[in-house]
């Protein structure tokens, strides 16, 4: 484990949103039995903090600015925010040399005002790399472009953001090379681009928690099985070579169409990662519905059951330091945008803790209960 001060301790110590627990609601004589929904649900921040963990959500600064309902939900539940889009290279520098830092700066200012932390998602992602940089890397294989990007972003943000998804989605067991995705970085610099990037990230952000973040570990099928092995193999390789890696981010985009969760496989993977001295963060939790059949309540129950099963498995390990959902309200979910959403009339996916009108759903309750479990 890293010698740096535990992130969990830092977040646990922060004074955050006030609790709105059951005690906040008192039923006046003759009032209807159902209490107002918002005041009956314990905050996810409180639930997580009680176990030395954190809860957070991915957001976009402009959505927070424009939607009071989302803001209220974020303020009551989140200790941590992840910028859903705006820290990616193609958002920061869509055109070479023209920088767009404002949305991340705004999110940081908001989080600072409200005593929250921000996760750095993400320094490097094939799909988040601007076209001009891809072309340049492939043609010239010039590492200085990569170095310049890492230095610029970390010098600006590392003092405030101390938890980084340094590399996003480096694994590919189907079309990859030895389990690694043949992304633009692999093509330009070979498989050790990972070590080099981690080294440079550590040099610019010596106090930060450095993470490799990936998806596709949850189900009992040959692809997920291979991916679980591949992430463990990568972690071993990096730890053996002394690369400065502190943790693995498991995205956890759950999907009801993929059958039962691979509970044993998940346990085994997590134990092996921990045995390598790594911490684990659940970085992008949400649930994709398979059919949209049934009432909203029935759909919400399925989503909640899947969430609960997953978290009960993962949060049995104290080294799982936090849970971030990929959004907070169904109104703003990548699963409700094309191409995930097949047509404009399709129902919204209901895979986040709040519905589109910011009412907490069964998933919120499942998260709250699971976060309270003692590891
Ligand atoms: O802002 C432009 C808008 O001006 C334009 O009209 C529109 C046309 O397509 O595109 C808009 O940008 C889109 C942006 O989301 C905002 O909606 C991008 O095309 C779209 O690619 C972008 O998608 C994001 C994606 O990452 C790529 O950055 C998703 O919202 C975001 O949820 C998703 O997040 C990823 C994680 O980073 C990594 N793990 C998987 C996860 C889900 O794909």
Short mmCIF file of C-alpha atoms and ligand atoms in Angstrom, two decimals:
data_model
loop_
_atom_site.label_atom_id
_atom_site.label_comp_id
_atom_site.label_asym_id
_atom_site.label_seq_id
_atom_site.Cartn_x
_atom_site.Cartn_y
_atom_site.Cartn_z
CA UNK A 1 0.00 0.00 0.00
CA UNK A 2 1.18 3.51 -0.65
CA UNK A 3 3.01 5.36 2.13
CA UNK A 4 1.02 8.52 1.37
CA UNK A 5 -1.69 9.52 3.85
CA UNK A 6 -4.76 7.39 3.32
CA UNK A 7 -7.22 9.09 1.04
CA UNK A 8 -10.00 7.54 3.01
CA UNK A 9 -8.76 9.26 6.14
CA UNK A 10 -8.58 12.59 4.31
CA UNK A 11 -12.10 12.34 2.98
CA UNK A 12 -13.50 10.97 6.20
CA UNK A 13 -12.10 13.95 8.05
CA UNK A 14 -13.69 16.55 5.78
CA UNK A 15 -16.78 18.34 7.05
CA UNK A 16 -19.37 17.64 4.41
CA UNK A 17 -23.08 17.84 3.79
CA UNK A 18 -25.35 17.83 6.83
CA UNK A 19 -27.12 14.55 7.54
CA UNK A 20 -30.80 14.31 6.63
CA UNK A 21 -31.57 11.07 8.41
CA UNK A 22 -34.87 9.65 9.61
CA UNK A 23 -34.68 11.87 12.68
CA UNK A 24 -35.12 14.89 10.43
CA UNK A 25 -38.70 13.87 9.75
CA UNK A 26 -41.39 14.14 12.37
CA UNK A 27 -44.92 13.20 11.38
CA UNK A 28 -47.42 15.78 12.56
CA UNK A 29 -50.70 14.43 13.96
CA UNK A 30 -53.01 13.35 11.14
CA UNK A 31 -50.40 13.76 8.41
CA UNK A 32 -50.19 11.04 5.74
CA UNK A 33 -48.08 8.04 6.71
CA UNK A 34 -45.67 8.42 3.82
CA UNK A 35 -42.99 10.90 4.80
CA UNK A 36 -41.51 13.21 2.15
CA UNK A 37 -39.09 11.01 0.25
CA UNK A 38 -36.02 13.23 0.41
CA UNK A 39 -35.91 13.38 4.19
CA UNK A 40 -36.33 9.68 4.86
CA UNK A 41 -33.23 8.51 3.04
CA UNK A 42 -29.92 8.63 4.86
CA UNK A 43 -27.22 10.31 2.81
CA UNK A 44 -24.81 8.11 0.91
CA UNK A 45 -21.95 10.25 2.16
CA UNK A 46 -22.86 9.44 5.76
CA UNK A 47 -23.23 5.75 5.01
CA UNK A 48 -19.83 5.62 3.30
CA UNK A 49 -18.07 7.77 5.85
CA UNK A 50 -19.22 5.56 8.69
CA UNK A 51 -17.10 2.78 7.19
CA UNK A 52 -14.14 4.99 6.27
CA UNK A 53 -15.11 5.02 2.63
CA UNK A 54 -16.42 7.65 0.27
CA UNK A 55 -19.31 7.96 -2.12
CA UNK A 56 -19.29 10.15 -5.20
CA UNK A 57 -20.76 10.64 -8.67
CA UNK A 58 -19.67 11.66 -12.13
CA UNK A 59 -21.07 15.04 -13.16
CA UNK A 60 -20.67 17.79 -15.70
CA UNK A 61 -20.20 21.36 -14.44
CA UNK A 62 -22.88 22.77 -16.76
CA UNK A 63 -25.45 20.22 -15.58
CA UNK A 64 -24.77 21.19 -11.98
CA UNK A 65 -25.08 24.86 -12.83
CA UNK A 66 -28.36 24.48 -14.69
CA UNK A 67 -30.23 21.98 -12.52
CA UNK A 68 -31.13 22.77 -8.94
CA UNK A 69 -32.46 19.23 -8.41
CA UNK A 70 -29.16 17.68 -9.42
CA UNK A 71 -27.25 20.15 -7.29
CA UNK A 72 -29.35 19.30 -4.26
CA UNK A 73 -28.82 15.57 -4.76
CA UNK A 74 -25.07 16.06 -5.21
CA UNK A 75 -24.86 18.23 -2.12
CA UNK A 76 -26.61 15.78 0.11
CA UNK A 77 -24.97 12.56 -1.09
CA UNK A 78 -21.53 13.15 -2.54
CA UNK A 79 -18.11 13.51 -0.96
CA UNK A 80 -16.38 13.13 -4.31
CA UNK A 81 -17.12 14.31 -7.85
CA UNK A 82 -15.67 12.93 -11.08
CA UNK A 83 -15.72 15.13 -14.19
CA UNK A 84 -17.61 12.93 -16.65
CA UNK A 85 -16.01 14.43 -19.74
CA UNK A 86 -14.00 17.59 -19.27
CA UNK A 87 -10.64 16.32 -18.01
CA UNK A 88 -10.15 14.14 -21.07
CA UNK A 89 -7.43 15.33 -23.41
CA UNK A 90 -9.87 15.85 -26.28
CA UNK A 91 -11.96 18.12 -24.12
CA UNK A 92 -9.01 20.05 -22.68
CA UNK A 93 -7.26 20.52 -26.04
CA UNK A 94 -9.57 19.72 -28.94
CA UNK A 95 -7.36 21.87 -31.16
CA UNK A 96 -3.62 21.78 -30.60
CA UNK A 97 -2.53 24.55 -28.25
CA UNK A 98 -6.08 25.83 -27.55
CA UNK A 99 -7.01 24.94 -24.00
CA UNK A 100 -10.41 24.64 -22.39
CA UNK A 101 -9.88 24.42 -18.65
CA UNK A 102 -13.03 26.30 -17.61
CA UNK A 103 -15.41 23.35 -17.00
CA UNK A 104 -12.90 21.54 -14.76
CA UNK A 105 -12.02 24.79 -12.98
CA UNK A 106 -15.74 25.36 -12.36
CA UNK A 107 -16.21 21.87 -10.98
CA UNK A 108 -13.20 22.29 -8.72
CA UNK A 109 -14.50 25.62 -7.43
CA UNK A 110 -17.90 24.04 -6.72
CA UNK A 111 -16.33 21.07 -4.95
CA UNK A 112 -14.07 23.33 -2.92
CA UNK A 113 -16.99 25.51 -1.81
CA UNK A 114 -18.79 22.41 -0.56
CA UNK A 115 -15.90 20.48 0.98
CA UNK A 116 -15.77 17.79 -1.69
CA UNK A 117 -12.90 16.08 -3.46
CA UNK A 118 -12.52 15.56 -7.21
CA UNK A 119 -11.25 12.41 -8.94
CA UNK A 120 -9.00 12.97 -11.92
CA UNK A 121 -10.66 11.14 -14.80
CA UNK A 122 -8.64 10.66 -16.90
CA UNK A 123 -5.12 11.54 -18.00
CA UNK A 124 -4.94 9.12 -20.87
CA UNK A 125 -7.61 7.28 -22.81
CA UNK A 126 -7.48 6.18 -26.40
CA UNK A 127 -11.05 7.36 -27.02
CA UNK A 128 -10.37 10.59 -25.17
CA UNK A 129 -7.38 11.58 -27.29
CA UNK A 130 -7.77 14.41 -29.82
CA UNK A 131 -7.32 13.50 -33.48
CA UNK A 132 -4.32 15.76 -33.99
CA UNK A 133 -2.47 14.12 -31.06
CA UNK A 134 -3.24 10.61 -32.30
CA UNK A 135 -1.91 11.45 -35.71
CA UNK A 136 1.18 13.08 -34.33
CA UNK A 137 1.98 10.20 -31.97
CA UNK A 138 1.55 7.60 -34.69
CA UNK A 139 3.58 9.50 -37.26
CA UNK A 140 6.45 10.81 -35.16
CA UNK A 141 6.41 8.49 -32.13
CA UNK A 142 7.55 11.49 -30.18
CA UNK A 143 7.11 11.01 -26.45
CA UNK A 144 7.42 14.74 -25.75
CA UNK A 145 3.82 15.25 -26.81
CA UNK A 146 2.70 12.81 -24.13
CA UNK A 147 5.05 14.35 -21.55
CA UNK A 148 3.78 17.82 -22.34
CA UNK A 149 0.17 16.78 -21.81
CA UNK A 150 0.88 15.00 -18.51
CA UNK A 151 2.95 17.87 -17.19
CA UNK A 152 0.42 20.53 -18.18
CA UNK A 153 -2.57 18.79 -16.64
CA UNK A 154 -0.85 17.61 -13.48
CA UNK A 155 0.93 20.89 -12.79
CA UNK A 156 -2.40 22.67 -13.02
CA UNK A 157 -4.55 20.18 -11.13
CA UNK A 158 -2.42 17.84 -9.01
CA UNK A 159 -2.31 20.21 -6.06
CA UNK A 160 -6.12 19.92 -5.84
CA UNK A 161 -6.83 16.53 -7.38
CA UNK A 162 -4.98 13.76 -5.61
CA UNK A 163 -6.69 10.70 -7.03
CA UNK A 164 -6.03 10.02 -10.73
CA UNK A 165 -7.26 7.53 -13.29
CA UNK A 166 -3.88 7.81 -14.95
CA UNK A 167 -4.66 5.36 -17.74
CA UNK A 168 -8.18 4.44 -18.72
CA UNK A 169 -9.03 1.10 -20.34
CA UNK A 170 -5.62 -0.36 -21.26
CA UNK A 171 -6.91 -3.96 -21.25
CA UNK A 172 -8.13 -5.88 -24.30
CA UNK A 173 -8.16 -9.66 -24.22
CA UNK A 174 -9.90 -10.13 -27.57
CA UNK A 175 -8.00 -8.08 -30.14
CA UNK A 176 -5.18 -6.96 -27.86
CA UNK A 177 -1.51 -7.87 -27.61
CA UNK A 178 -0.79 -10.00 -24.53
CA UNK A 179 -3.94 -8.66 -22.88
CA UNK A 180 -3.18 -5.01 -23.63
CA UNK A 181 -5.29 -2.84 -25.90
CA UNK A 182 -3.58 -1.90 -29.14
CA UNK A 183 -4.47 1.70 -28.49
CA UNK A 184 -2.71 4.67 -30.00
CA UNK A 185 -0.18 4.75 -27.14
CA UNK A 186 0.66 1.06 -27.51
CA UNK A 187 1.03 1.45 -31.25
CA UNK A 188 3.27 4.48 -30.94
CA UNK A 189 5.41 3.54 -27.91
CA UNK A 190 4.94 -0.18 -27.20
CA UNK A 191 3.55 -1.87 -24.08
CA UNK A 192 5.81 -0.03 -21.61
CA UNK A 193 3.99 3.23 -22.28
CA UNK A 194 2.10 2.30 -19.11
CA UNK A 195 5.17 2.32 -16.86
CA UNK A 196 6.45 5.52 -18.47
CA UNK A 197 3.19 7.35 -17.96
CA UNK A 198 2.93 6.21 -14.34
CA UNK A 199 6.52 7.36 -13.66
CA UNK A 200 5.83 10.78 -15.10
CA UNK A 201 2.55 11.08 -13.24
CA UNK A 202 4.35 10.29 -9.97
CA UNK A 203 7.05 12.84 -10.75
CA UNK A 204 4.46 15.61 -11.24
CA UNK A 205 2.08 14.45 -8.49
CA UNK A 206 4.19 12.77 -5.80
CA UNK A 207 1.34 12.71 -3.26
CA UNK A 208 -1.36 11.41 -5.59
CA UNK A 209 -3.08 8.03 -5.63
CA UNK A 210 -2.35 6.66 -9.11
CA UNK A 211 -4.90 4.31 -10.64
CA UNK A 212 -5.42 2.20 -13.72
CA UNK A 213 -9.12 2.15 -14.54
CA UNK A 214 -10.91 -0.49 -16.61
CA UNK A 215 -14.22 -2.23 -17.26
CA UNK A 216 -15.67 -5.66 -17.95
CA UNK A 217 -14.88 -7.74 -14.84
CA UNK A 218 -18.32 -8.53 -13.49
CA UNK A 219 -19.91 -11.46 -15.27
CA UNK A 220 -19.49 -15.15 -15.75
CA UNK A 221 -18.52 -15.27 -19.40
CA UNK A 222 -15.22 -16.04 -21.11
CA UNK A 223 -14.50 -12.41 -21.97
CA UNK A 224 -14.99 -11.07 -18.44
CA UNK A 225 -13.08 -14.06 -17.07
CA UNK A 226 -10.13 -13.26 -19.32
CA UNK A 227 -10.35 -9.58 -18.41
CA UNK A 228 -10.19 -10.37 -14.69
CA UNK A 229 -7.03 -12.38 -15.31
CA UNK A 230 -5.56 -9.66 -17.51
CA UNK A 231 -5.98 -6.87 -14.97
CA UNK A 232 -4.35 -9.01 -12.29
CA UNK A 233 -1.49 -9.88 -14.66
CA UNK A 234 -0.98 -6.21 -15.51
CA UNK A 235 -1.02 -5.23 -11.84
CA UNK A 236 1.59 -7.92 -11.08
CA UNK A 237 3.80 -6.84 -13.93
CA UNK A 238 3.68 -3.21 -12.84
CA UNK A 239 4.26 -3.93 -9.17
CA UNK A 240 7.15 -6.29 -10.00
CA UNK A 241 8.81 -3.62 -12.11
CA UNK A 242 8.41 -1.04 -9.34
CA UNK A 243 6.05 1.14 -11.37
CA UNK A 244 4.25 3.67 -9.18
CA UNK A 245 0.78 2.20 -9.23
CA UNK A 246 -1.41 2.60 -6.12
CA UNK A 247 -4.75 1.23 -7.15
CA UNK A 248 -7.09 -0.27 -9.69
CA UNK A 249 -10.35 1.38 -10.67
CA UNK A 250 -13.10 -1.07 -11.50
CA UNK A 251 -15.69 0.78 -13.53
CA UNK A 252 -18.60 -1.56 -12.72
CA UNK A 253 -20.97 -0.78 -15.57
CA UNK A 254 -23.37 -3.55 -14.56
CA UNK A 255 -25.72 -4.98 -17.18
CA UNK A 256 -28.83 -7.02 -16.42
CA UNK A 257 -28.61 -8.83 -19.76
CA UNK A 258 -25.30 -10.48 -18.84
CA UNK A 259 -26.64 -13.05 -16.39
CA UNK A 260 -25.71 -13.47 -12.76
CA UNK A 261 -22.70 -11.66 -11.35
CA UNK A 262 -19.50 -13.67 -11.10
CA UNK A 263 -19.33 -13.34 -7.34
CA UNK A 264 -16.45 -15.80 -6.86
CA UNK A 265 -14.55 -14.40 -9.83
CA UNK A 266 -14.88 -10.87 -8.49
CA UNK A 267 -13.73 -11.92 -5.04
CA UNK A 268 -10.76 -13.75 -6.46
CA UNK A 269 -9.72 -10.82 -8.67
CA UNK A 270 -10.08 -8.31 -5.85
CA UNK A 271 -8.14 -10.46 -3.40
CA UNK A 272 -5.31 -10.85 -5.90
CA UNK A 273 -5.15 -7.12 -6.56
CA UNK A 274 -5.05 -6.44 -2.84
CA UNK A 275 -2.33 -9.08 -2.42
CA UNK A 276 -0.26 -6.97 -4.80
CA UNK A 277 -0.52 -4.12 -2.28
CA UNK A 278 -3.13 -2.21 -4.31
CA UNK A 279 -6.32 -0.50 -3.25
CA UNK A 280 -9.47 -0.78 -5.34
CA UNK A 281 -12.00 1.92 -6.19
CA UNK A 282 -15.40 1.36 -7.78
CA UNK A 283 -15.25 4.23 -10.23
CA UNK A 284 -18.23 4.21 -12.63
CA UNK A 285 -21.05 2.16 -11.14
CA UNK A 286 -24.38 2.08 -12.97
CA UNK A 287 -26.79 -0.60 -14.18
CA UNK A 288 -27.89 -1.07 -17.75
CA UNK A 289 -31.39 -2.49 -17.96
CA UNK A 290 -31.95 -5.27 -20.42
CA UNK A 291 -35.53 -4.98 -21.51
CA UNK A 292 -37.31 -2.06 -19.87
CA UNK A 293 -40.22 -4.48 -19.26
CA UNK A 294 -42.43 -4.07 -16.22
CA UNK A 295 -43.42 -1.15 -14.05
CA UNK A 296 -40.90 1.47 -13.03
CA UNK A 297 -40.97 0.00 -9.51
CA UNK A 298 -40.21 -3.51 -10.79
CA UNK A 299 -37.38 -2.23 -12.96
CA UNK A 300 -35.99 -0.22 -10.06
CA UNK A 301 -36.04 -3.30 -7.87
CA UNK A 302 -33.99 -5.30 -10.37
CA UNK A 303 -31.45 -2.50 -10.61
CA UNK A 304 -31.29 -2.26 -6.81
CA UNK A 305 -30.86 -6.03 -6.39
CA UNK A 306 -27.97 -6.08 -8.86
CA UNK A 307 -26.35 -3.10 -7.12
CA UNK A 308 -26.70 -4.71 -3.72
CA UNK A 309 -25.25 -8.05 -4.86
CA UNK A 310 -22.32 -6.33 -6.49
CA UNK A 311 -21.53 -4.05 -3.56
CA UNK A 312 -21.93 -6.79 -0.97
CA UNK A 313 -19.28 -8.73 -2.86
CA UNK A 314 -16.85 -5.87 -3.33
CA UNK A 315 -17.32 -3.99 -0.06
CA UNK A 316 -16.45 -7.11 1.92
CA UNK A 317 -12.86 -5.90 1.32
CA UNK A 318 -11.75 -2.96 3.47
CA UNK A 319 -9.27 -2.05 0.75
CA UNK A 320 -12.16 -1.02 -1.50
CA UNK A 321 -11.92 2.64 -0.68
CA UNK A 322 -14.90 4.25 -2.35
CA UNK A 323 -17.84 3.98 -4.71
CA UNK A 324 -18.53 6.44 -7.51
CA UNK A 325 -21.65 6.11 -9.66
CA UNK A 326 -21.49 7.25 -13.28
CA UNK A 327 -24.02 9.99 -12.75
CA UNK A 328 -26.60 10.48 -10.04
CA UNK A 329 -29.92 10.97 -11.81
CA UNK A 330 -31.36 9.01 -14.74
CA UNK A 331 -31.90 12.38 -16.41
CA UNK A 332 -28.17 12.55 -17.08
CA UNK A 333 -26.85 9.11 -17.88
CA UNK A 334 -24.66 8.06 -20.79
CA UNK A 335 -26.99 5.02 -20.95
CA UNK A 336 -29.81 7.35 -21.93
CA UNK A 337 -27.84 8.93 -24.78
CA UNK A 338 -27.18 7.56 -28.25
CA UNK A 339 -25.81 5.09 -29.19
CA UNK A 340 -26.79 3.36 -25.92
CA UNK A 341 -30.28 4.80 -26.29
CA UNK A 342 -31.50 3.39 -29.55
CA UNK A 343 -34.11 6.02 -30.44
CA UNK A 344 -35.50 9.24 -29.04
CA UNK A 345 -38.74 7.58 -27.84
CA UNK A 346 -36.99 4.80 -25.93
CA UNK A 347 -37.58 4.93 -22.17
CA UNK A 348 -34.76 6.33 -20.08
CA UNK A 349 -32.51 3.73 -18.50
CA UNK A 350 -33.16 3.62 -14.73
CA UNK A 351 -29.68 2.58 -13.61
CA UNK A 352 -28.70 5.42 -11.22
CA UNK A 353 -29.70 6.24 -7.61
CA UNK A 354 -32.18 9.03 -8.52
CA UNK A 355 -34.89 9.05 -11.18
CA UNK A 356 -35.14 11.77 -13.81
CA UNK A 357 -37.09 13.97 -11.37
CA UNK A 358 -34.46 13.58 -8.66
CA UNK A 359 -36.47 11.21 -6.51
CA UNK A 360 -34.31 8.59 -4.77
CA UNK A 361 -35.04 5.07 -6.00
CA UNK A 362 -34.52 1.57 -4.65
CA UNK A 363 -30.92 1.73 -5.92
CA UNK A 364 -30.27 4.63 -3.54
CA UNK A 365 -31.49 2.51 -0.66
CA UNK A 366 -29.38 -0.47 -1.80
CA UNK A 367 -26.30 1.74 -1.99
CA UNK A 368 -26.99 3.21 1.40
CA UNK A 369 -27.35 -0.21 3.01
CA UNK A 370 -24.37 -1.75 1.26
CA UNK A 371 -22.13 1.19 2.11
CA UNK A 372 -22.98 0.67 5.78
CA UNK A 373 -21.74 -2.91 5.78
CA UNK A 374 -18.67 -3.49 7.87
CA UNK A 375 -15.87 -5.03 5.85
O1 LIG B 1 -20.67 18.32 -26.36
C1 LIG B 1 -20.87 17.73 -27.66
C2 LIG B 1 -21.99 18.45 -28.37
O2 LIG B 1 -21.59 19.77 -28.59
C3 LIG B 1 -22.28 17.72 -29.69
O3 LIG B 1 -23.37 18.30 -30.31
C4 LIG B 1 -22.59 16.25 -29.43
C5 LIG B 1 -22.80 15.45 -30.71
O4 LIG B 1 -22.49 14.10 -30.52
O5 LIG B 1 -21.49 15.67 -28.75
C6 LIG B 1 -21.25 16.29 -27.49
O6 LIG B 1 -20.18 15.66 -26.84
C7 LIG B 1 -20.45 14.37 -26.37
C8 LIG B 1 -20.25 14.37 -24.88
O7 LIG B 1 -20.35 13.07 -24.34
C9 LIG B 1 -21.28 15.24 -24.19
O8 LIG B 1 -22.56 14.73 -24.43
C10 LIG B 1 -19.52 13.43 -27.01
O9 LIG B 1 -19.85 13.32 -28.37
C11 LIG B 1 -19.63 12.09 -26.34
O10 LIG B 1 -18.60 11.28 -26.89
C12 LIG B 1 -19.39 12.23 -24.86
O11 LIG B 1 -19.52 10.92 -24.33
C13 LIG B 1 -18.88 10.67 -23.08
C14 LIG B 1 -17.83 9.56 -23.29
O12 LIG B 1 -17.32 9.11 -22.05
C15 LIG B 1 -16.66 10.10 -24.11
O13 LIG B 1 -16.04 11.16 -23.43
C16 LIG B 1 -19.95 10.17 -22.12
O14 LIG B 1 -20.84 11.25 -21.84
C17 LIG B 1 -19.30 9.66 -20.85
O15 LIG B 1 -20.28 9.13 -19.98
C18 LIG B 1 -18.30 8.57 -21.22
O16 LIG B 1 -17.70 8.09 -20.03
C19 LIG B 1 -16.95 6.90 -20.16
C20 LIG B 1 -15.76 7.01 -19.22
O17 LIG B 1 -15.04 8.19 -19.48
C21 LIG B 1 -14.87 5.78 -19.33
N1 LIG B 1 -15.63 4.56 -19.10
C22 LIG B 1 -16.84 4.42 -19.91
C23 LIG B 1 -17.74 5.63 -19.76
C24 LIG B 1 -19.00 5.47 -20.57
O18 LIG B 1 -18.71 5.39 -21.93
#
